Amino acid sequence: MPARAQVNYNQRDDKYRVLGLKRAKEAYETARRDYERQEELFKKTLISQADLDHFHNIMADAEVNYQQSLLAVLFEQQFVSVAHAVKYQHHDGTKHVRLTVANTSGETAEFQKLLNIDDKLFRSLQPDVVNDVYISITNADGAIISQPYEAKIAQLRYGEPARLDFALLEDLDAVTVNMIYGSGSSRSMKIFLQKDASVNKVDVQSEQFSQEVELGKSATFDLTLELFSGVNNTFSLEVLNLPPQIDRFFKDPTGQARLSQFKFTETTNTRKAALEVSLPDRPTDEVPMDRPIPFFVVVVPHDLAKSAGDMKSRAWTQAEIENLHVGFVKLELIPRGEGKLLVRAPQLYFSIKPEGTVQTSVDVVNEGTRRLDNIEVRIDPPLNWTKDVQPAVVPSLGIGEERRVELTFTPPRDVSVGRYEIRLRSSALSDNHPVNAEDKTATVEIATGANVTGTVLLILLIVGLAGGIVIFGIKLTRR
């Protein structure tokens, strides 16, 4: 006979496991009492060994069913919770999560009292221990973002929380904690990470920690500010070691409002800010070309900012800033320049005779922020015209400097009357990069030469005609 049938198994016991456990306990106690009575009868030789073995089998089946029901209830009541999840910054700059998990299956002792279960059996099943707890941390897409990828707790006892440390591979404020434990029970909880209140600082990060900026231009460093403090929530922003010739200010990247202080709210532990710096138009001793300028952005608690005074009045070393125990980030600015070539031509229209020559000049000017080298002005004349440029090459032009270049172009002797266009092209090098100026076009008009003899004959003809008219008029009046 099947064991379940022998103990009056009810199919709803799988759904209502506590009631099934009561039924199994009563069936086991009944079978045990029956076996004990049959054992007394066997001792008196009133029943056979086969009959005694039959009742022993019934009792054993009832005991197994009872233990299975008890295990089902205990495993169903096993529960693992996240007690604390604290995000903190390691000394090497990486972000970590300190996770505390606890066995909250505290109802097992109450089941023991409720069901009057034998303490020896109850303790042998270790109801206050959750075995093989596997824990991992994932993002919203389900990807594991922790190192180690998965941690195991062999035994998690009631009243003895376990602490785990995970390095975050992705910097998030909210993560999902996944747990598998016991006989396959699982939980997934999306939790908002607490901040480590043991330190009073704001972590600062910038993706654009080093930027090249042309003189006369501006650059923006995006900043991410993350609060790790249980004391202060108001902080000041300061820039240290940046030369005074470089203008700087902090702004809110969303509203573009300027910032000097900011405050975290109860629901916001991460903020965005931006540092905008503007370089002067010309290099100086403190703002040299092509040399990095390291500086620091520090986030100072409001009370410390009052006592520290003007922090920008002197140069700071990184060790001194670290001793302040404030959040900071080291940034770098590299001033760059770019030469800009401008050609000024006072005259671009000329009228000459066929045997004439055009002589003019242009001024080449460096309007950029870097020296120009090997400046050339090239002439593209019509066919058979001759040209001359003096000097052929200007070796260099400093920032704001200018130089005059003399140009000569002569038409051939058999040139036809008309207009001719001559293109002027200019080029230079700036830090070995080519720089071109806007092309200019000069117009030369070849005028017809004057005929002196024809002009004299025309004048005599006009005078003779006028004289004839006068004489003819006098004769008419005499008649």
XYZ file of C-alpha atoms in Angstrom:
479
model
C 0.000 0.000 0.000
C 1.472 3.460 -0.870
C 2.628 5.494 2.084
C 0.470 8.506 1.254
C -2.628 6.337 1.225
C -1.652 4.846 4.537
C -1.492 8.281 6.200
C -4.675 9.623 4.565
C -2.862 11.960 2.167
C -4.932 14.938 1.060
C -4.064 16.553 -2.270
C -4.646 20.030 -0.805
C -1.826 19.440 1.662
C 0.624 20.650 -1.010
C -1.188 23.978 -1.151
C -1.810 24.395 2.573
C 1.462 23.046 3.860
C 1.010 23.941 7.524
C -2.269 22.001 7.625
C -0.585 19.172 5.746
C 2.175 19.175 8.343
C -0.416 18.849 11.147
C -2.065 15.960 9.331
C 1.283 14.235 8.748
C 2.318 14.735 12.405
C -0.917 13.216 13.701
C -0.641 10.301 11.254
C 2.946 9.655 12.345
C 2.047 9.734 16.067
C -0.879 7.355 15.443
C 1.337 4.963 13.473
C 4.010 5.120 16.185
C 1.509 4.283 18.949
C 0.118 1.420 16.862
C 3.616 0.053 16.359
C 4.393 0.291 20.098
C 1.197 -1.683 20.935
C 2.005 -4.306 18.332
C 5.526 -4.527 19.713
C 4.112 -5.385 23.185
C 1.899 -8.043 21.607
C 4.900 -9.456 19.738
C 6.826 -9.710 22.996
C 3.938 -11.768 24.367
C 4.061 -13.889 21.203
C 0.535 -12.893 20.347
C 1.439 -11.756 16.787
C 4.002 -12.891 14.281
C 7.182 -11.142 13.117
C 5.539 -10.453 9.761
C 2.679 -8.608 11.452
C 5.160 -6.536 13.495
C 7.176 -5.701 10.373
C 3.989 -4.575 8.649
C 3.198 -2.046 11.393
C 6.852 -0.943 11.439
C 6.697 -0.176 7.718
C 3.520 1.836 8.211
C 5.221 3.839 10.983
C 8.361 4.394 8.874
C 6.315 5.633 5.932
C 4.383 7.989 8.197
C 7.639 9.285 9.689
C 9.118 9.984 6.265
C 5.963 11.760 5.178
C 5.999 13.807 8.376
C 9.640 14.836 7.870
C 8.977 15.732 4.257
C 6.041 17.910 5.275
C 8.147 19.549 7.956
C 10.957 20.258 5.471
C 8.445 21.682 2.977
C 7.161 24.112 5.597
C 10.646 25.100 6.725
C 11.912 25.688 3.175
C 8.778 27.638 2.337
C 9.351 29.921 5.298
C 13.042 30.558 4.511
C 13.613 34.211 3.741
C 16.751 36.234 2.997
C 16.605 40.032 3.129
C 18.942 42.888 2.298
C 19.551 44.742 5.556
C 21.919 47.400 4.213
C 23.368 48.389 0.831
C 25.921 51.177 1.195
C 27.763 52.704 -1.736
C 31.225 54.053 -1.003
C 34.372 55.098 -2.816
C 37.496 52.974 -2.443
C 40.862 54.655 -1.909
C 41.798 53.800 -5.513
C 38.792 55.759 -6.805
C 36.571 52.775 -7.668
C 32.979 52.592 -6.435
C 31.962 49.708 -4.165
C 28.793 48.411 -2.535
C 28.891 47.064 1.005
C 25.964 44.627 1.111
C 24.544 43.190 4.343
C 22.112 40.266 4.037
C 20.231 38.568 6.865
C 18.278 35.381 7.446
C 14.826 36.644 8.445
C 13.203 33.194 8.792
C 12.298 33.924 12.408
C 8.898 32.187 12.306
C 10.392 28.672 12.462
C 10.613 28.727 16.244
C 6.934 29.632 16.384
C 6.084 26.648 14.210
C 7.872 24.463 16.730
C 5.664 25.764 19.546
C 2.510 25.762 17.457
C 2.899 22.176 16.311
C 4.572 20.875 19.463
C 7.343 19.365 17.358
C 10.024 17.308 19.004
C 13.015 19.586 19.631
C 15.577 16.954 18.609
C 13.990 16.460 15.212
C 13.415 20.170 14.792
C 17.044 21.062 15.555
C 18.395 18.317 13.313
C 16.735 19.974 10.334
C 18.462 23.318 11.152
C 15.440 25.560 10.613
C 17.459 28.696 11.495
C 20.042 28.094 8.741
C 19.684 28.998 5.065
C 22.179 27.075 2.989
C 23.913 28.058 -0.253
C 22.947 31.705 -0.713
C 24.101 33.059 -4.113
C 24.057 36.853 -4.626
C 24.728 39.038 -7.671
C 24.116 42.691 -8.596
C 22.656 43.696 -11.975
C 21.577 46.872 -13.764
C 18.181 47.663 -15.280
C 19.021 45.580 -18.366
C 19.828 42.493 -16.288
C 23.595 42.624 -16.886
C 25.820 41.784 -13.912
C 27.745 44.919 -12.941
C 29.542 43.633 -9.842
C 32.954 42.177 -9.184
C 32.855 39.368 -8.187
C 30.044 38.533 -10.567
C 28.463 36.268 -7.971
C 29.174 35.673 -4.277
C 28.228 32.621 -2.208
C 27.364 32.324 1.474
C 27.549 28.667 2.490
C 25.351 29.068 5.596
C 23.349 32.084 6.694
C 22.182 31.693 10.302
C 19.291 33.517 11.870
C 20.511 36.512 13.852
C 23.966 36.459 12.189
C 23.918 38.805 9.141
C 26.646 38.384 6.515
C 28.495 41.278 4.882
C 29.681 41.195 1.266
C 31.701 43.717 -0.716
C 31.201 44.215 -4.447
C 33.111 46.521 -6.794
C 30.751 48.291 -9.195
C 31.619 47.927 -12.878
C 28.979 50.568 -13.678
C 28.451 53.602 -11.483
C 24.758 53.523 -10.509
C 22.670 54.798 -7.607
C 19.991 52.115 -7.968
C 20.736 48.434 -8.625
C 18.986 45.076 -8.565
C 20.125 42.513 -5.988
C 19.444 38.910 -7.088
C 19.457 36.050 -4.543
C 19.057 32.291 -4.924
C 19.084 30.178 -1.745
C 17.938 27.011 -0.041
C 16.120 24.579 -2.275
C 15.885 27.021 -5.183
C 14.040 29.956 -3.682
C 14.897 33.264 -5.351
C 14.409 36.987 -4.840
C 15.197 40.058 -6.930
C 14.971 43.504 -5.397
C 15.636 46.853 -6.998
C 17.114 49.012 -4.275
C 18.407 52.554 -3.972
C 21.945 52.495 -2.613
C 22.687 54.306 0.619
C 25.652 56.675 0.810
C 28.537 56.123 3.148
C 27.792 58.680 5.850
C 31.091 58.007 7.634
C 32.841 60.511 5.331
C 31.861 64.126 4.858
C 32.711 64.782 1.234
C 31.437 64.956 -2.327
C 33.053 62.780 -4.959
C 33.873 64.689 -8.171
C 34.421 63.143 -11.587
C 34.937 64.576 -15.073
C 35.104 62.695 -18.342
C 36.961 65.564 -20.076
C 39.796 65.755 -17.554
C 42.240 67.104 -20.194
C 41.320 69.509 -22.983
C 43.163 71.480 -25.664
C 41.793 74.996 -26.058
C 42.712 77.633 -28.613
C 43.760 81.006 -27.252
C 40.836 83.405 -27.164
C 38.358 80.524 -26.980
C 36.476 78.755 -24.165
C 36.195 75.166 -22.975
C 33.720 73.377 -20.693
C 34.504 70.587 -18.234
C 31.443 68.510 -17.295
C 31.395 67.530 -13.615
C 29.464 64.797 -11.808
C 29.041 65.435 -8.077
C 28.030 62.562 -5.799
C 27.306 63.052 -2.113
C 28.951 60.834 0.530
C 27.979 62.603 3.718
C 25.639 62.295 6.629
C 26.562 65.693 8.067
C 26.501 68.390 5.389
C 24.421 68.880 2.295
C 25.573 72.391 1.271
C 28.922 72.771 -0.490
C 31.029 75.370 -2.305
C 32.882 74.946 -5.594
C 36.422 76.261 -5.952
C 39.120 76.214 -8.671
C 42.714 76.019 -7.440
C 46.038 76.645 -9.234
C 44.506 78.149 -12.373
C 46.330 81.345 -13.549
C 44.357 84.557 -12.984
C 44.545 85.395 -16.725
C 42.134 82.509 -17.348
C 38.517 83.395 -16.596
C 36.453 80.657 -14.964
C 32.971 80.106 -13.566
C 30.692 77.197 -12.651
C 27.254 76.815 -14.177
C 24.236 74.550 -14.090
C 24.310 72.578 -17.374
C 20.508 72.544 -17.596
C 19.559 76.135 -16.794
C 22.976 77.712 -17.534
C 22.765 79.605 -14.232
C 26.086 80.390 -12.574
C 26.938 78.414 -9.453
C 29.124 79.122 -6.451
C 27.285 76.943 -3.927
C 24.883 74.071 -4.300
C 22.772 71.860 -2.088
C 21.756 68.213 -2.177
C 18.187 67.250 -1.343
C 16.890 64.203 0.488
C 15.987 62.499 -2.780
C 18.990 63.658 -4.841
C 22.507 62.514 -4.028
C 23.986 63.120 -7.483
C 24.182 66.432 -9.327
C 25.659 67.773 -12.537
C 27.707 70.929 -12.922
C 30.014 72.437 -15.528
C 33.182 74.495 -15.314
C 33.699 76.971 -18.158
C 37.170 78.467 -18.679
C 38.145 81.210 -21.155
C 41.716 81.718 -22.350
C 43.289 85.098 -23.151
C 43.896 86.149 -26.746
C 47.684 86.100 -26.390
C 50.066 83.726 -24.602
C 51.723 84.900 -21.381
C 54.341 83.571 -19.003
C 51.611 81.929 -16.910
C 49.600 80.790 -19.945
C 52.278 79.390 -22.255
C 51.496 77.779 -25.561
C 51.443 73.983 -25.859
C 52.261 73.387 -22.191
C 49.693 71.691 -19.917
C 48.330 73.701 -17.013
C 47.195 71.338 -14.219
C 44.612 72.590 -11.739
C 42.041 71.262 -9.245
C 38.316 71.571 -8.742
C 37.448 71.087 -5.072
C 34.072 70.719 -3.380
C 34.277 72.181 0.108
C 31.649 71.794 2.862
C 30.010 75.098 3.656
C 31.418 75.344 7.194
C 34.969 74.542 6.034
C 34.733 77.096 3.217
C 34.063 79.838 5.774
C 37.046 78.922 7.938
C 39.457 78.288 5.019
C 39.116 81.837 3.642
C 40.351 82.628 0.126
C 41.726 79.316 -1.095
C 42.609 80.749 -4.531
C 45.259 83.070 -3.112
C 48.037 80.455 -3.180
C 49.169 77.330 -5.030
C 48.147 73.950 -3.606
C 49.768 70.541 -3.868
C 47.664 67.422 -4.218
C 48.870 66.187 -0.825
C 47.642 69.393 0.833
C 44.228 69.037 -0.789
C 44.002 65.395 0.281
C 44.739 66.456 3.859
C 41.641 68.676 3.747
C 39.521 65.512 3.278
C 37.374 67.176 0.636
C 36.237 65.937 -2.742
C 38.410 67.041 -5.644
C 39.337 66.205 -9.219
C 42.536 67.049 -11.063
C 42.026 68.615 -14.493
C 44.365 69.783 -17.219
C 44.216 72.589 -19.762
C 46.546 72.802 -22.776
C 46.547 76.211 -24.525
C 46.803 75.886 -28.263
C 46.965 78.475 -31.035
C 46.214 78.656 -34.720
C 47.714 81.084 -37.154
C 45.266 82.996 -39.337
C 46.573 84.624 -42.533
C 44.995 87.795 -43.852
C 46.029 89.562 -47.062
C 45.238 93.276 -47.442
C 45.351 94.738 -50.945
C 44.876 98.532 -51.212
C 44.207 98.362 -54.968
C 42.991 95.581 -57.226
C 42.147 97.491 -60.425
C 44.822 98.807 -62.804
C 44.726 100.454 -66.266
C 47.942 100.467 -68.305
C 49.127 100.867 -71.867
C 50.234 97.777 -73.778
C 53.869 98.519 -73.024
C 53.169 99.322 -69.345
C 53.861 97.352 -66.109
C 51.770 96.943 -62.962
C 53.582 97.546 -59.686
C 51.616 97.191 -56.459
C 51.921 95.803 -52.950
C 49.909 93.709 -50.474
C 50.217 93.368 -46.705
C 50.233 89.879 -45.141
C 48.957 89.890 -41.539
C 48.873 87.163 -38.863
C 45.494 87.596 -37.166
C 45.673 84.238 -35.373
C 47.060 83.028 -32.043
C 50.169 81.181 -33.261
C 53.231 82.148 -35.285
C 52.988 81.701 -39.052
C 55.930 80.290 -41.007
C 56.904 80.298 -44.698
C 54.337 82.815 -45.897
C 54.062 82.910 -49.700
C 52.100 85.105 -52.091
C 51.728 83.429 -55.477
C 50.593 85.102 -58.724
C 48.610 83.251 -61.367
C 48.943 85.624 -64.421
C 47.514 85.147 -67.935
C 49.573 83.334 -70.566
C 52.974 84.877 -71.433
C 52.759 87.507 -68.695
C 55.791 87.881 -66.413
C 55.609 88.217 -62.628
C 57.812 89.029 -59.675
C 57.224 88.777 -55.904
C 59.546 90.403 -53.368
C 60.196 88.786 -50.958
C 59.290 85.427 -52.436
C 58.896 83.919 -48.934
C 58.329 85.680 -45.611
C 60.122 83.461 -43.056
C 57.727 84.053 -40.170
C 55.037 86.304 -38.766
C 54.420 86.568 -35.052
C 50.981 87.012 -33.540
C 49.597 90.339 -34.801
C 52.594 91.061 -37.054
C 52.338 92.177 -40.685
C 54.746 92.437 -43.644
C 54.543 94.163 -47.020
C 55.108 92.168 -50.209
C 55.836 93.940 -53.508
C 54.207 92.526 -56.658
C 55.069 93.169 -60.299
C 53.378 91.732 -63.378
C 54.042 92.738 -66.995
C 52.012 91.885 -70.113
C 53.739 90.639 -73.294
C 54.485 93.171 -76.089
C 51.813 91.770 -78.400
C 49.093 91.915 -75.763
C 45.633 92.677 -77.012
C 43.472 95.474 -75.733
C 41.047 94.322 -73.052
C 40.664 93.316 -69.419
C 42.717 90.588 -67.755
C 42.259 88.954 -64.349
C 45.183 87.868 -62.181
C 44.642 85.612 -59.147
C 46.647 86.201 -55.956
C 46.931 83.156 -53.681
C 48.551 83.152 -50.229
C 49.581 80.271 -47.955
C 51.598 79.635 -44.802
C 52.284 77.008 -42.134
C 51.046 77.072 -38.543
C 52.545 74.363 -36.343
C 53.281 72.449 -39.569
C 49.628 72.673 -40.595
C 48.777 74.508 -43.832
C 46.934 77.813 -43.543
C 45.467 79.581 -46.569
C 44.206 83.124 -46.901
C 41.248 84.165 -49.008
C 42.218 84.470 -52.683
C 42.304 87.917 -54.245
C 41.631 88.797 -57.908
C 43.353 91.770 -59.542
C 41.956 93.272 -62.785
C 44.287 94.858 -65.373
C 42.827 96.815 -68.273
C 45.022 97.261 -71.380
C 44.034 100.632 -72.986
C 44.566 101.622 -76.674
C 47.687 103.811 -77.378
C 47.118 107.506 -78.501
C 47.610 108.441 -82.416
C 49.161 112.015 -82.479
C 49.129 112.587 -86.323
C 45.500 111.595 -86.665
C 44.581 113.864 -83.790
C 46.366 116.881 -85.436
C 44.700 116.282 -88.819
C 41.328 116.002 -87.117
C 41.876 119.334 -85.360
C 42.980 121.054 -88.641
C 39.924 119.612 -90.388
C 37.620 120.976 -87.724
C 39.331 124.415 -87.824
C 39.162 124.554 -91.655
C 35.519 123.578 -91.641
C 34.731 126.259 -89.123
C 36.670 128.869 -91.134
C 34.871 127.929 -94.368
C 31.518 128.361 -92.676
C 32.525 131.818 -91.449
C 33.732 132.972 -94.896
C 30.590 131.626 -96.585
C 28.471 133.535 -94.123
C 30.285 136.831 -94.760
C 29.748 136.527 -98.511
C 26.064 135.933 -98.056
C 25.713 139.099 -95.979
C 27.452 141.288 -98.646
C 25.010 140.286 -101.295
